[in-house]
Coordinates of C-alpha atoms in Angstrom, one line a residue:
X1252 CA 40.5 26.2 15.3
X1253 CA 40.4 22.6 14.0
X1254 CA 39.5 22.1 10.4
X1255 CA 37.0 19.5 9.3
X1256 CA 39.1 16.6 7.8
X1257 CA 37.1 16.5 4.6
X1258 CA 37.6 20.3 4.2
X1259 CA 41.3 20.0 5.0
X1260 CA 41.7 17.2 2.4
X1261 CA 40.0 19.3 -0.2
X1262 CA 42.0 22.4 0.6
X1263 CA 45.4 20.6 0.4
X1264 CA 44.6 19.3 -3.1
X1265 CA 43.1 22.6 -4.2
X1266 CA 46.3 24.4 -3.2
X1267 CA 48.5 21.9 -5.0
X1268 CA 46.5 22.0 -8.2
X1269 CA 46.4 25.8 -8.2
X1270 CA 50.1 25.8 -8.1
X1271 CA 50.1 23.8 -11.3
X1272 CA 52.7 21.4 -10.1
X1273 CA 54.0 19.2 -7.3
X1274 CA 51.9 16.3 -8.5
X1275 CA 54.5 13.6 -8.7
X1276 CA 53.9 10.1 -10.2
X1277 CA 56.5 7.6 -11.1
X1278 CA 57.7 6.0 -14.4
X1279 CA 58.9 2.5 -14.9
X1280 CA 60.3 0.8 -18.1
X1281 CA 58.5 -2.5 -18.5
X1282 CA 59.9 -3.8 -21.8
X1283 CA 62.9 -2.6 -23.8
X1284 CA 61.5 -4.0 -27.0
X1285 CA 58.0 -5.5 -27.6
X1286 CA 58.8 -6.0 -31.3
X1287 CA 56.1 -3.7 -32.7
X1288 CA 54.9 -0.2 -32.3
X1289 CA 52.0 0.1 -29.8
X1290 CA 49.8 1.9 -32.3
X1291 CA 46.5 0.4 -30.9
X1292 CA 45.9 -1.1 -27.4
X1293 CA 43.0 -2.8 -25.6
X1294 CA 43.0 -4.2 -22.1
X1295 CA 40.9 -7.4 -21.9
X1296 CA 39.2 -9.0 -18.9
X1297 CA 42.1 -11.6 -18.4
X1298 CA 44.5 -8.7 -17.7
X1299 CA 46.2 -9.0 -21.0
X1300 CA 46.6 -6.2 -23.5
X1301 CA 46.2 -6.7 -27.2
X1302 CA 48.6 -4.5 -29.1
X1303 CA 49.1 -4.1 -32.9
X1304 CA 50.5 -1.7 -35.5
X1305 CA 50.2 -2.4 -39.2
X1306 CA 51.2 -5.2 -41.6
X1307 CA 52.6 -3.2 -44.5
X1308 CA 55.8 -1.9 -42.9
X1309 CA 58.0 -4.9 -43.6
X1310 CA 59.7 -7.0 -41.0
X1311 CA 58.9 -6.1 -37.4
X1312 CA 61.3 -6.9 -34.5
X1313 CA 59.5 -10.0 -33.3
X1314 CA 59.0 -13.3 -35.2
X1315 CA 55.8 -15.3 -35.5
X1316 CA 56.0 -18.6 -33.5
X1317 CA 57.0 -22.0 -34.9
X1318 CA 58.3 -20.7 -38.2
X1319 CA 54.9 -19.3 -39.3
X1320 CA 54.6 -16.7 -42.0
X1321 CA 51.9 -14.4 -43.3
X1322 CA 51.5 -14.7 -47.1
X1323 CA 49.7 -11.7 -48.5
X1324 CA 49.9 -10.9 -52.2
X1325 CA 48.2 -7.5 -51.6
X1326 CA 50.8 -6.4 -49.1
X1327 CA 52.6 -3.2 -50.3
X1328 CA 55.9 -4.0 -48.5
X1329 CA 56.4 -7.7 -48.1
X1330 CA 54.4 -10.5 -49.7
X1331 CA 55.8 -13.1 -47.3
X1332 CA 56.3 -11.9 -43.8
X1333 CA 57.4 -14.2 -40.9
X1334 CA 57.3 -11.4 -38.3
X1335 CA 54.4 -10.4 -36.0
X1336 CA 52.5 -7.2 -36.3
X1337 CA 50.4 -7.9 -33.2
X1338 CA 51.3 -9.0 -29.7
X1339 CA 49.6 -9.8 -26.4
X1340 CA 51.1 -8.3 -23.3
X1341 CA 50.5 -10.2 -20.1
X1342 CA 50.4 -7.7 -17.3
X1343 CA 51.0 -10.2 -14.5
X1344 CA 54.1 -11.8 -16.0
X1345 CA 55.3 -8.7 -17.9
X1346 CA 55.7 -10.9 -21.0
X1347 CA 54.9 -10.6 -24.7
X1348 CA 53.3 -13.2 -27.0
X1349 CA 53.4 -12.7 -30.8
X1350 CA 50.0 -12.9 -32.5
X1351 CA 49.1 -13.4 -36.2
X1352 CA 47.1 -10.8 -37.9
X1353 CA 46.6 -11.4 -41.6
X1354 CA 45.2 -8.2 -43.1
X1355 CA 46.3 -4.6 -42.6
X1356 CA 45.0 -3.1 -39.3
X1357 CA 46.6 0.3 -39.9
X1358 CA 44.6 3.1 -38.3
X1359 CA 41.7 0.9 -37.4
X1360 CA 39.2 0.9 -34.5
X1361 CA 37.5 -1.5 -32.1
X1362 CA 35.6 -2.2 -28.9
X1363 CA 35.0 -5.1 -26.5
X1364 CA 31.8 -7.1 -26.9
X1365 CA 29.6 -7.9 -23.9
X1366 CA 31.1 -11.4 -23.7
X1367 CA 34.7 -10.0 -23.5
X1368 CA 35.8 -10.5 -27.0
X1369 CA 37.7 -7.7 -28.8
X1370 CA 35.8 -6.9 -32.0
X1371 CA 38.2 -4.9 -34.1
X1372 CA 37.2 -3.3 -37.4
X1373 CA 38.7 -1.9 -40.6
X1374 CA 42.2 -0.7 -41.5
X1375 CA 44.0 -0.1 -44.8
X1376 CA 44.3 -1.8 -48.1
X1377 CA 43.1 -5.4 -47.8
X1378 CA 42.0 -4.8 -44.2
X1379 CA 39.6 -1.9 -44.7
X1380 CA 36.4 -4.1 -44.8
X1381 CA 37.7 -6.7 -42.3
X1382 CA 36.3 -7.5 -38.9
X1383 CA 38.7 -9.3 -36.5
X1384 CA 37.7 -11.2 -33.4
X1385 CA 40.1 -11.8 -30.5
X1386 CA 39.0 -14.0 -27.6
X1387 CA 40.6 -13.5 -24.1
X1388 CA 42.3 -16.9 -23.5
X1389 CA 45.9 -18.0 -22.9
X1390 CA 46.5 -19.3 -26.4
X1391 CA 44.0 -17.5 -28.6
X1392 CA 44.8 -15.7 -31.8
X1393 CA 43.0 -13.4 -34.3
X1394 CA 40.0 -14.7 -36.3
X1395 CA 39.3 -12.6 -39.4
X1396 CA 36.0 -12.0 -41.2
X1397 CA 37.1 -10.7 -44.7
X1398 CA 33.9 -8.8 -45.6
X1399 CA 32.5 -8.0 -42.2
X1400 CA 32.0 -4.4 -43.0
X1401 CA 29.8 -2.7 -45.6
X1402 CA 32.2 0.3 -46.1
X1403 CA 35.9 0.9 -45.9
X1404 CA 36.7 1.9 -42.4
X1405 CA 40.0 3.8 -42.0
X1406 CA 40.3 6.3 -39.1
X1407 CA 36.8 5.4 -37.9
X1408 CA 35.4 5.4 -34.3
X1409 CA 33.5 2.6 -32.6
X1410 CA 31.1 2.8 -29.7
X1411 CA 29.3 0.0 -27.8
X1412 CA 25.6 0.5 -27.7
X1413 CA 23.1 -0.3 -24.9
X1414 CA 22.1 -3.5 -26.7
X1415 CA 25.7 -4.7 -26.9
X1416 CA 26.2 -4.0 -30.6
X1417 CA 28.8 -1.6 -31.8
X1418 CA 28.3 1.3 -34.1
X1419 CA 31.2 2.2 -36.4
X1420 CA 31.2 5.9 -37.4
X1421 CA 33.1 7.6 -40.2
X1422 CA 36.6 7.1 -41.5
X1423 CA 38.5 8.7 -44.3
X1424 CA 36.0 9.6 -47.1
X1425 CA 33.2 7.8 -45.2
X1426 CA 30.5 10.2 -44.1
X1427 CA 28.3 7.4 -42.8
X1428 CA 28.0 4.7 -40.1
X1429 CA 27.2 1.1 -39.8
X1430 CA 26.6 -1.6 -37.1
X1431 CA 28.3 -4.8 -36.0
X1432 CA 27.2 -7.6 -35.7
X1433 CA 25.0 -7.3 -38.7
X1434 CA 21.3 -8.2 -38.8
X1435 CA 18.8 -8.2 -41.6
X1436 CA 17.5 -4.9 -40.5
X1437 CA 20.8 -3.0 -40.3
X1438 CA 23.1 -4.7 -42.8
X1439 CA 23.8 -1.5 -44.7
X1440 CA 25.5 1.8 -44.0
X1441 CA 23.7 5.0 -43.2
X1442 CA 24.6 8.5 -44.2
X1443 CA 25.7 11.1 -41.6
X1444 CA 25.8 14.5 -43.2
X1445 CA 27.5 16.0 -40.1
X1446 CA 30.8 14.2 -41.1
X1447 CA 30.8 15.7 -44.5
X1448 CA 30.0 19.2 -43.0
X1449 CA 33.0 19.0 -40.6
X1450 CA 35.5 17.8 -43.2
X1451 CA 38.1 20.4 -44.2
X1452 CA 39.1 19.8 -47.8
X1453 CA 42.5 18.2 -48.2
X1454 CA 43.0 18.3 -44.4
X1455 CA 40.1 16.3 -42.9
X1456 CA 40.3 17.5 -39.2
X1457 CA 37.4 15.2 -38.4
X1458 CA 38.8 11.7 -38.4
X1459 CA 38.6 9.5 -35.4
X1460 CA 35.6 11.6 -34.2
X1461 CA 35.0 11.7 -30.4
X1462 CA 31.9 9.6 -29.7
X1463 CA 30.2 9.1 -26.4
X1464 CA 27.0 7.3 -25.4
X1465 CA 24.9 9.9 -23.5
X1466 CA 22.6 9.1 -20.6
X1467 CA 19.5 9.2 -22.9
X1468 CA 20.9 6.5 -25.2
X1469 CA 21.8 9.0 -28.0
X1470 CA 25.3 9.6 -29.2
X1471 CA 27.4 12.8 -28.6
X1472 CA 29.6 13.1 -31.6
X1473 CA 32.4 15.7 -31.8
X1474 CA 34.3 16.3 -35.0
X1475 CA 36.6 19.2 -36.0
X1476 CA 35.2 22.0 -33.8
X1477 CA 31.5 21.0 -33.7
X1478 CA 29.3 18.6 -31.9
X1479 CA 25.9 17.0 -32.3
X1480 CA 23.6 14.7 -30.3
X1481 CA 22.6 11.9 -32.6
X1482 CA 19.7 9.5 -32.5
X1483 CA 21.2 6.5 -34.4
X1484 CA 17.9 4.6 -34.3
X1485 CA 16.0 7.2 -36.2
X1486 CA 19.1 8.6 -38.0
X1487 CA 18.3 12.1 -37.0
X1488 CA 20.3 14.9 -35.3
X1489 CA 18.6 15.6 -31.9
X1490 CA 20.5 18.8 -31.3
X1491 CA 23.4 20.9 -32.5
X1492 CA 25.8 22.1 -29.8
X1493 CA 27.6 25.4 -29.9
X1494 CA 30.8 25.4 -31.9
X1495 CA 34.0 25.3 -29.8
X1496 CA 34.5 29.0 -29.0
X1497 CA 38.0 29.4 -30.4
X1498 CA 36.9 27.7 -33.6
X1499 CA 40.0 25.5 -33.7
X1500 CA 39.9 21.8 -34.8
X1501 CA 40.5 19.0 -32.3
X1502 CA 40.4 15.9 -34.4
X1503 CA 42.9 14.1 -36.6
X1504 CA 45.3 15.4 -37.9
X1505 CA 44.9 18.5 -35.6
X1506 CA 44.7 15.9 -32.9
X1507 CA 43.4 16.7 -29.5
X1508 CA 41.6 14.3 -27.2
X1509 CA 38.2 14.0 -25.6
X1510 CA 36.7 12.2 -22.6
X1511 CA 33.3 11.7 -21.0
X1512 CA 33.8 12.9 -17.5
X1513 CA 32.8 10.6 -14.5
X1514 CA 29.0 10.0 -14.3
X1515 CA 27.4 10.5 -10.9
X1516 CA 24.0 10.5 -9.3
X1517 CA 23.1 7.3 -11.0
X1518 CA 20.3 6.4 -8.6
X1519 CA 18.5 9.7 -8.4
X1520 CA 18.7 13.4 -8.6
X1521 CA 20.1 15.1 -11.6
X1522 CA 21.7 12.7 -14.0
X1523 CA 23.9 14.7 -16.3
X1524 CA 26.8 14.1 -18.6
X1525 CA 29.8 16.3 -19.3
X1526 CA 32.5 16.1 -22.0
X1527 CA 36.0 17.5 -21.9
X1528 CA 38.0 18.2 -25.0
X1529 CA 41.7 19.2 -24.6
X1530 CA 44.6 20.2 -26.9
X1531 CA 44.9 19.9 -30.6
X1532 CA 46.3 22.3 -33.2
X1533 CA 45.2 25.7 -34.5
X1534 CA 43.5 26.1 -37.9
X1535 CA 45.8 25.6 -40.9
X1536 CA 48.5 23.9 -38.8
X1537 CA 48.5 20.9 -41.1
X1538 CA 49.0 23.1 -44.2
X1539 CA 51.7 25.0 -42.4
X1540 CA 53.6 21.8 -41.5
X1541 CA 53.4 20.7 -45.2
X1542 CA 55.1 24.0 -46.0
X1543 CA 57.8 23.5 -43.4
X1544 CA 56.4 25.7 -40.7
X1545 CA 55.6 24.1 -37.3
X1546 CA 52.8 25.9 -35.3
X1547 CA 52.5 25.7 -31.6
X1548 CA 49.8 23.3 -30.2
X1549 CA 46.7 24.5 -28.4
X1550 CA 46.9 24.9 -24.6
X1551 CA 43.1 25.0 -24.1
X1552 CA 40.3 22.7 -23.0
X1553 CA 36.6 23.0 -23.6
X1554 CA 34.2 21.5 -21.1
X1555 CA 30.4 21.2 -21.8
X1556 CA 27.5 19.7 -20.0
X1557 CA 25.8 18.0 -22.9
X1558 CA 22.6 17.3 -21.0
X1559 CA 21.9 21.0 -20.2
X1560 CA 18.9 22.7 -21.9
X1561 CA 21.3 25.4 -23.1
X1562 CA 24.8 23.9 -23.0
X1563 CA 27.8 26.2 -23.3
X1564 CA 31.5 25.5 -23.6
X1565 CA 33.6 26.6 -20.6
X1566 CA 37.2 27.2 -21.8
X1567 CA 40.2 26.4 -19.5
X1568 CA 43.9 26.8 -20.0
X1569 CA 46.3 23.8 -19.6
X1570 CA 49.7 24.4 -18.0
X1571 CA 51.3 22.8 -21.1
X1572 CA 50.2 23.0 -24.8
X1573 CA 49.7 19.6 -26.3
X1574 CA 48.8 18.0 -29.6
X1575 CA 48.5 14.1 -29.9
X1576 CA 47.9 13.9 -26.2
X1577 CA 45.9 11.0 -24.6
X1578 CA 43.2 11.4 -21.9
X1579 CA 42.8 8.5 -19.5
X1580 CA 40.1 8.3 -16.8
X1581 CA 41.8 7.3 -13.5
X1582 CA 39.9 5.2 -10.9
X1583 CA 39.4 8.1 -8.6
X1584 CA 37.6 10.1 -11.2
X1585 CA 40.5 12.4 -12.2
X1586 CA 41.8 12.6 -15.8
X1587 CA 45.4 11.9 -16.9
X1588 CA 46.5 13.9 -19.9
X1589 CA 49.7 12.3 -21.3
X1590 CA 51.9 11.8 -24.4
X1591 CA 52.1 14.2 -27.4
X1592 CA 54.1 17.2 -28.5
X1593 CA 54.0 21.0 -28.2
X1594 CA 54.3 21.8 -31.9
X1595 CA 52.9 20.6 -35.2
X1596 CA 50.2 18.0 -36.0
X1597 CA 49.6 14.3 -36.1
X1598 CA 51.5 12.4 -38.8
X1599 CA 55.0 11.1 -39.6
X1600 CA 57.5 13.8 -38.6
X1601 CA 54.7 16.4 -38.4
X1602 CA 55.1 16.8 -34.6
X1603 CA 57.9 18.5 -32.6
X1604 CA 58.9 19.3 -29.1
X1605 CA 57.7 16.2 -27.1
X1606 CA 55.7 17.0 -24.0
X1607 CA 57.3 14.7 -21.4
X1608 CA 55.3 15.8 -18.4
X1609 CA 51.8 14.4 -17.9
X1610 CA 49.1 16.5 -16.3
X1611 CA 46.3 15.4 -14.0
X1612 CA 42.9 17.2 -14.3
X1613 CA 40.7 17.4 -11.2
X1614 CA 37.1 17.7 -12.6
X1615 CA 35.6 18.7 -9.2
X1616 CA 37.9 21.5 -8.4
X1617 CA 36.9 25.1 -9.3
X1618 CA 37.9 26.5 -12.7
X1619 CA 41.5 27.7 -12.5
X1620 CA 42.7 25.1 -10.1
X1621 CA 42.1 21.8 -11.9
X1622 CA 45.5 21.0 -13.5
X1623 CA 48.4 19.4 -11.8
X1624 CA 51.7 18.8 -13.6
X1625 CA 53.4 15.4 -13.0
X1626 CA 56.9 14.0 -13.2
X1627 CA 58.3 13.6 -16.7
X1628 CA 59.1 10.5 -18.7
X1629 CA 62.4 10.4 -20.7
X1630 CA 60.8 8.8 -23.8
X1631 CA 59.1 11.0 -26.4
X1632 CA 55.7 9.7 -27.2
X1633 CA 54.6 11.4 -30.4
X1634 CA 52.5 10.2 -33.3
X1635 CA 51.0 6.7 -32.9
X1636 CA 51.5 6.6 -29.1
X1637 CA 49.0 4.9 -26.8
X1638 CA 47.8 4.8 -23.2
X1639 CA 45.4 2.5 -21.3
X1640 CA 44.4 2.1 -17.7
X1641 CA 45.4 -1.2 -16.0
X1642 CA 43.5 -2.9 -13.2
X1643 CA 46.2 -2.2 -10.7
X1644 CA 45.8 1.6 -11.3
X1645 CA 48.9 2.1 -13.5
X1646 CA 48.7 3.5 -17.0
X1647 CA 50.4 1.5 -19.7
X1648 CA 52.2 3.7 -22.3
X1649 CA 53.6 2.6 -25.6
X1650 CA 54.2 3.5 -29.2
X1651 CA 55.5 6.5 -31.1
X1652 CA 56.7 7.3 -34.6
X1653 CA 56.2 4.1 -36.5
X1654 CA 58.5 4.6 -39.5
X1655 CA 58.5 2.4 -42.6
X1656 CA 60.6 -0.7 -42.1
X1657 CA 60.8 0.1 -38.4
X1658 CA 63.5 2.7 -39.1
X1659 CA 65.6 3.6 -36.0
X1660 CA 68.2 5.9 -37.7
X1661 CA 68.3 9.1 -39.6
X1662 CA 65.0 10.3 -38.3
X1663 CA 64.2 12.9 -35.6
X1664 CA 62.1 10.5 -33.5
X1665 CA 63.0 6.9 -34.2
X1666 CA 60.5 4.0 -34.2
X1667 CA 59.7 3.4 -30.5
X1668 CA 59.3 -0.2 -29.3
X1669 CA 59.7 0.4 -25.5
X1670 CA 56.7 -0.2 -23.2
X1671 CA 56.5 1.7 -19.9
X1672 CA 54.0 2.4 -17.1
X1673 CA 53.1 5.6 -15.4
X1674 CA 52.1 5.2 -11.7
X1675 CA 50.0 8.2 -10.5
X1676 CA 50.8 9.5 -7.1
X1677 CA 48.0 7.5 -5.6
X1678 CA 50.2 4.5 -5.9
X1679 CA 53.0 6.0 -3.8
X1680 CA 53.9 3.9 -0.8
X1681 CA 53.1 6.8 1.5
X1682 CA 49.4 6.0 0.8
X1683 CA 49.5 2.3 1.5
X1684 CA 47.8 2.7 4.9
X1685 CA 44.9 4.5 3.2
X1686 CA 44.6 2.0 0.3
X1687 CA 41.6 -0.2 0.2
X1688 CA 41.8 -3.9 -0.7
X1689 CA 38.7 -5.5 -2.0
X1690 CA 37.8 -8.8 -0.3
X1691 CA 34.5 -9.5 -2.0
X1692 CA 32.9 -9.9 -4.4
X1693 CA 35.4 -12.1 -6.2
X1694 CA 36.8 -10.8 -9.5
X1695 CA 34.8 -11.7 -12.7
X1696 CA 31.5 -11.6 -10.8
X1697 CA 28.4 -11.1 -12.9
X1698 CA 25.9 -8.4 -12.0
X1699 CA 22.6 -7.2 -13.3
X1700 CA 21.3 -3.7 -13.9
X1701 CA 20.0 -1.9 -10.9
X1702 CA 21.4 -4.6 -8.6
X1703 CA 22.5 -3.9 -5.1
X1704 CA 26.0 -5.1 -4.4
X1705 CA 27.9 -5.2 -1.1
X1706 CA 31.6 -4.6 -1.4
X1707 CA 33.8 -5.7 1.5
X1708 CA 37.3 -4.2 1.8
X1709 CA 40.1 -3.7 4.2
X1710 CA 42.2 -0.6 5.0
X1711 CA 45.1 -0.9 7.4
X1712 CA 44.9 2.7 8.6
X1713 CA 42.0 4.8 9.8
X1714 CA 39.0 5.1 7.5
X1715 CA 37.0 8.2 6.8
X1716 CA 33.8 6.7 5.7
X1717 CA 32.7 10.0 4.1
X1718 CA 35.6 9.8 1.7
X1719 CA 34.9 6.3 0.3
X1720 CA 33.4 5.8 -3.1
X1721 CA 33.0 2.9 -5.5
X1722 CA 33.7 3.5 -9.2
X1723 CA 33.3 1.3 -12.3
X1724 CA 35.6 1.9 -15.3
X1725 CA 35.2 0.5 -18.8
X1726 CA 38.4 -0.7 -20.5
X1727 CA 38.9 1.3 -23.7
X1728 CA 40.3 0.8 -27.2
X1729 CA 43.0 3.4 -27.6
X1730 CA 44.6 4.7 -30.8
X1731 CA 45.4 8.2 -32.2
X1732 CA 44.8 10.0 -29.0
X1733 CA 41.3 8.8 -28.4
X1734 CA 40.0 6.1 -26.1
X1735 CA 36.9 4.5 -27.5
X1736 CA 34.2 3.4 -25.1
X1737 CA 36.0 4.9 -22.1
X1738 CA 33.6 5.8 -19.3
X1739 CA 33.6 5.9 -15.5
X1740 CA 30.6 5.6 -13.3
X1741 CA 30.5 6.5 -9.6
X1742 CA 28.2 3.9 -8.1
X1743 CA 28.0 5.5 -4.7
X1744 CA 29.8 6.3 -1.5
X1745 CA 29.6 7.3 2.1
X1746 CA 27.5 4.5 3.6
X1747 CA 30.4 2.6 5.1
X1748 CA 30.0 0.1 8.0
X1749 CA 32.6 -1.8 10.0
X1750 CA 32.4 -5.6 9.7
X1751 CA 35.6 -6.6 11.5
X1752 CA 39.1 -5.5 12.3
X1753 CA 40.2 -3.1 9.6
X1754 CA 37.4 -4.6 7.5
X1755 CA 34.5 -2.5 6.1
X1756 CA 31.5 -2.8 3.9
X1757 CA 29.8 -0.4 1.5
X1758 CA 26.6 -1.0 -0.4
X1759 CA 26.2 0.3 -3.9
X1760 CA 23.7 -0.1 -6.7
X1761 CA 24.8 -0.9 -10.3
X1762 CA 23.7 1.4 -13.1
X1763 CA 20.1 1.0 -14.1
X1764 CA 20.4 0.5 -17.8
X1765 CA 22.6 0.0 -20.8
X1766 CA 22.3 3.7 -21.6
X1767 CA 24.5 4.3 -18.5
X1768 CA 26.7 1.3 -18.8
X1769 CA 26.6 -0.8 -22.0
X1770 CA 26.8 -4.5 -21.2
X1771 CA 30.2 -6.0 -20.7
X1772 CA 33.3 -6.1 -18.5
X1773 CA 34.2 -3.2 -16.2
X1774 CA 36.9 -2.7 -13.6
X1775 CA 35.4 -1.9 -10.1
X1776 CA 37.4 0.1 -7.6
X1777 CA 37.0 1.2 -4.0
X1778 CA 38.4 4.7 -3.6
X1779 CA 39.4 6.1 -0.2
X1780 CA 40.6 9.7 0.1
X1781 CA 41.4 9.6 -3.6
X1782 CA 43.4 6.4 -3.2
X1783 CA 42.0 3.5 -5.3
X1784 CA 42.2 -0.2 -4.5
X1785 CA 43.3 -2.6 -7.1
X1786 CA 40.3 -3.2 -9.3
X1787 CA 38.2 -6.4 -9.7
X1788 CA 36.5 -7.3 -13.0
X1789 CA 32.7 -7.2 -13.0
X1790 CA 30.5 -8.2 -15.9
X1791 CA 27.2 -6.3 -16.2
X1792 CA 24.5 -7.9 -18.2

């Protein structure tokens, strides 16, 4: 009996995932020392990654250029500082350029505006009301707007809206939200009682809430162990979701991670949205750590279809318990779970037992066969670690344990300045003959909503047209185990035609509205048998 090739492909991956291992993946050290801790990271449309930590930690390990210094009488560590606390990483040249940030960006947030600028908000001390703008160009630096925010924003979350504005939600002691850019009609902040209701006294457990734009234009907001669907225009809660069944918190400092799973059926049929929340720490873990007892992290994930009439959480068990893990959407629609520890909570020296092995989650596999353990790193990535997807399909990894004055001695996990990349198994050379290469459109093409686009690509080996899809991934702002604005849309697949020797075409239609894809830059990939091409940049507007 000869098995259908599609069925055989599915069964092979199902068996491997069910075994909980055998995934693979490769690690590479990119830079031994980038000078700062990669506490926050954002990929921009010029393939450069803006990285920053905080300004009140004294001298970093990289100097500002041309003898420049930052003079800040409000700085709690060093009033005159000639070192950089932000850098730009050039993916193509594997090089670092120091940047000048003037006010404290510690535990801040951000998102990319429709025109490609990074709009970064809040922080600590003299940075808590500041909006900072970074333009993607070869010699740009930070521009700062001192009173850009109405409220202090520290540990807040940002989400790009369908009209291109961003909403900034919460932060420590801030049970409210505001918008940027400001207009006369929305220049103030607005109360959000849900944030007060989910705050555990003296612990929080609801900072950096997980926020996702749903298909109807409302916001899914998860904090602590609860979630709502929120209409930010009318300032009303549209619906309350069931509490996470185990009742355990999943937000800072009991830090898990959350992701909006790939969105499909964009042009017809049922248009749903699902959220996956994984890891974290049990109730009272923070209090236990303060008292010297380190509690094991959670090994569970909750998955919920937020567009169902009666949504329920479906609980799954990860092969490895994890707190402070990051979840990264891969171009083929799978989810990489990476970084973190197996014991404790987020915070300096509050985590133990680094989890060096990433895990890939296959959303389309049956429950019980979705996790696949990957090859380990040798570098612990604990508190203040970061992870972002690059256009070539690798995942950039940095940060961990930013100690005062960049302390490298006398601590369990020293300040970590190394930058590395994880290459999922789809980048293995054995898959080169299956890997698509996009010929057209050219990178940085502008597209409209609901526009038909023909993508031409080559594949050196034989092509199974039924296993070709086109995906579009938004670059995310990553910090504290959450990737803000991360979303993946499956534009279509299957209708592949031959247009020459080893050359093929597939026609897809872009998302129909900003509810599905807020305006801005996305990475577009052709995926063949789970093997993605290198992406191209597209700007939807």
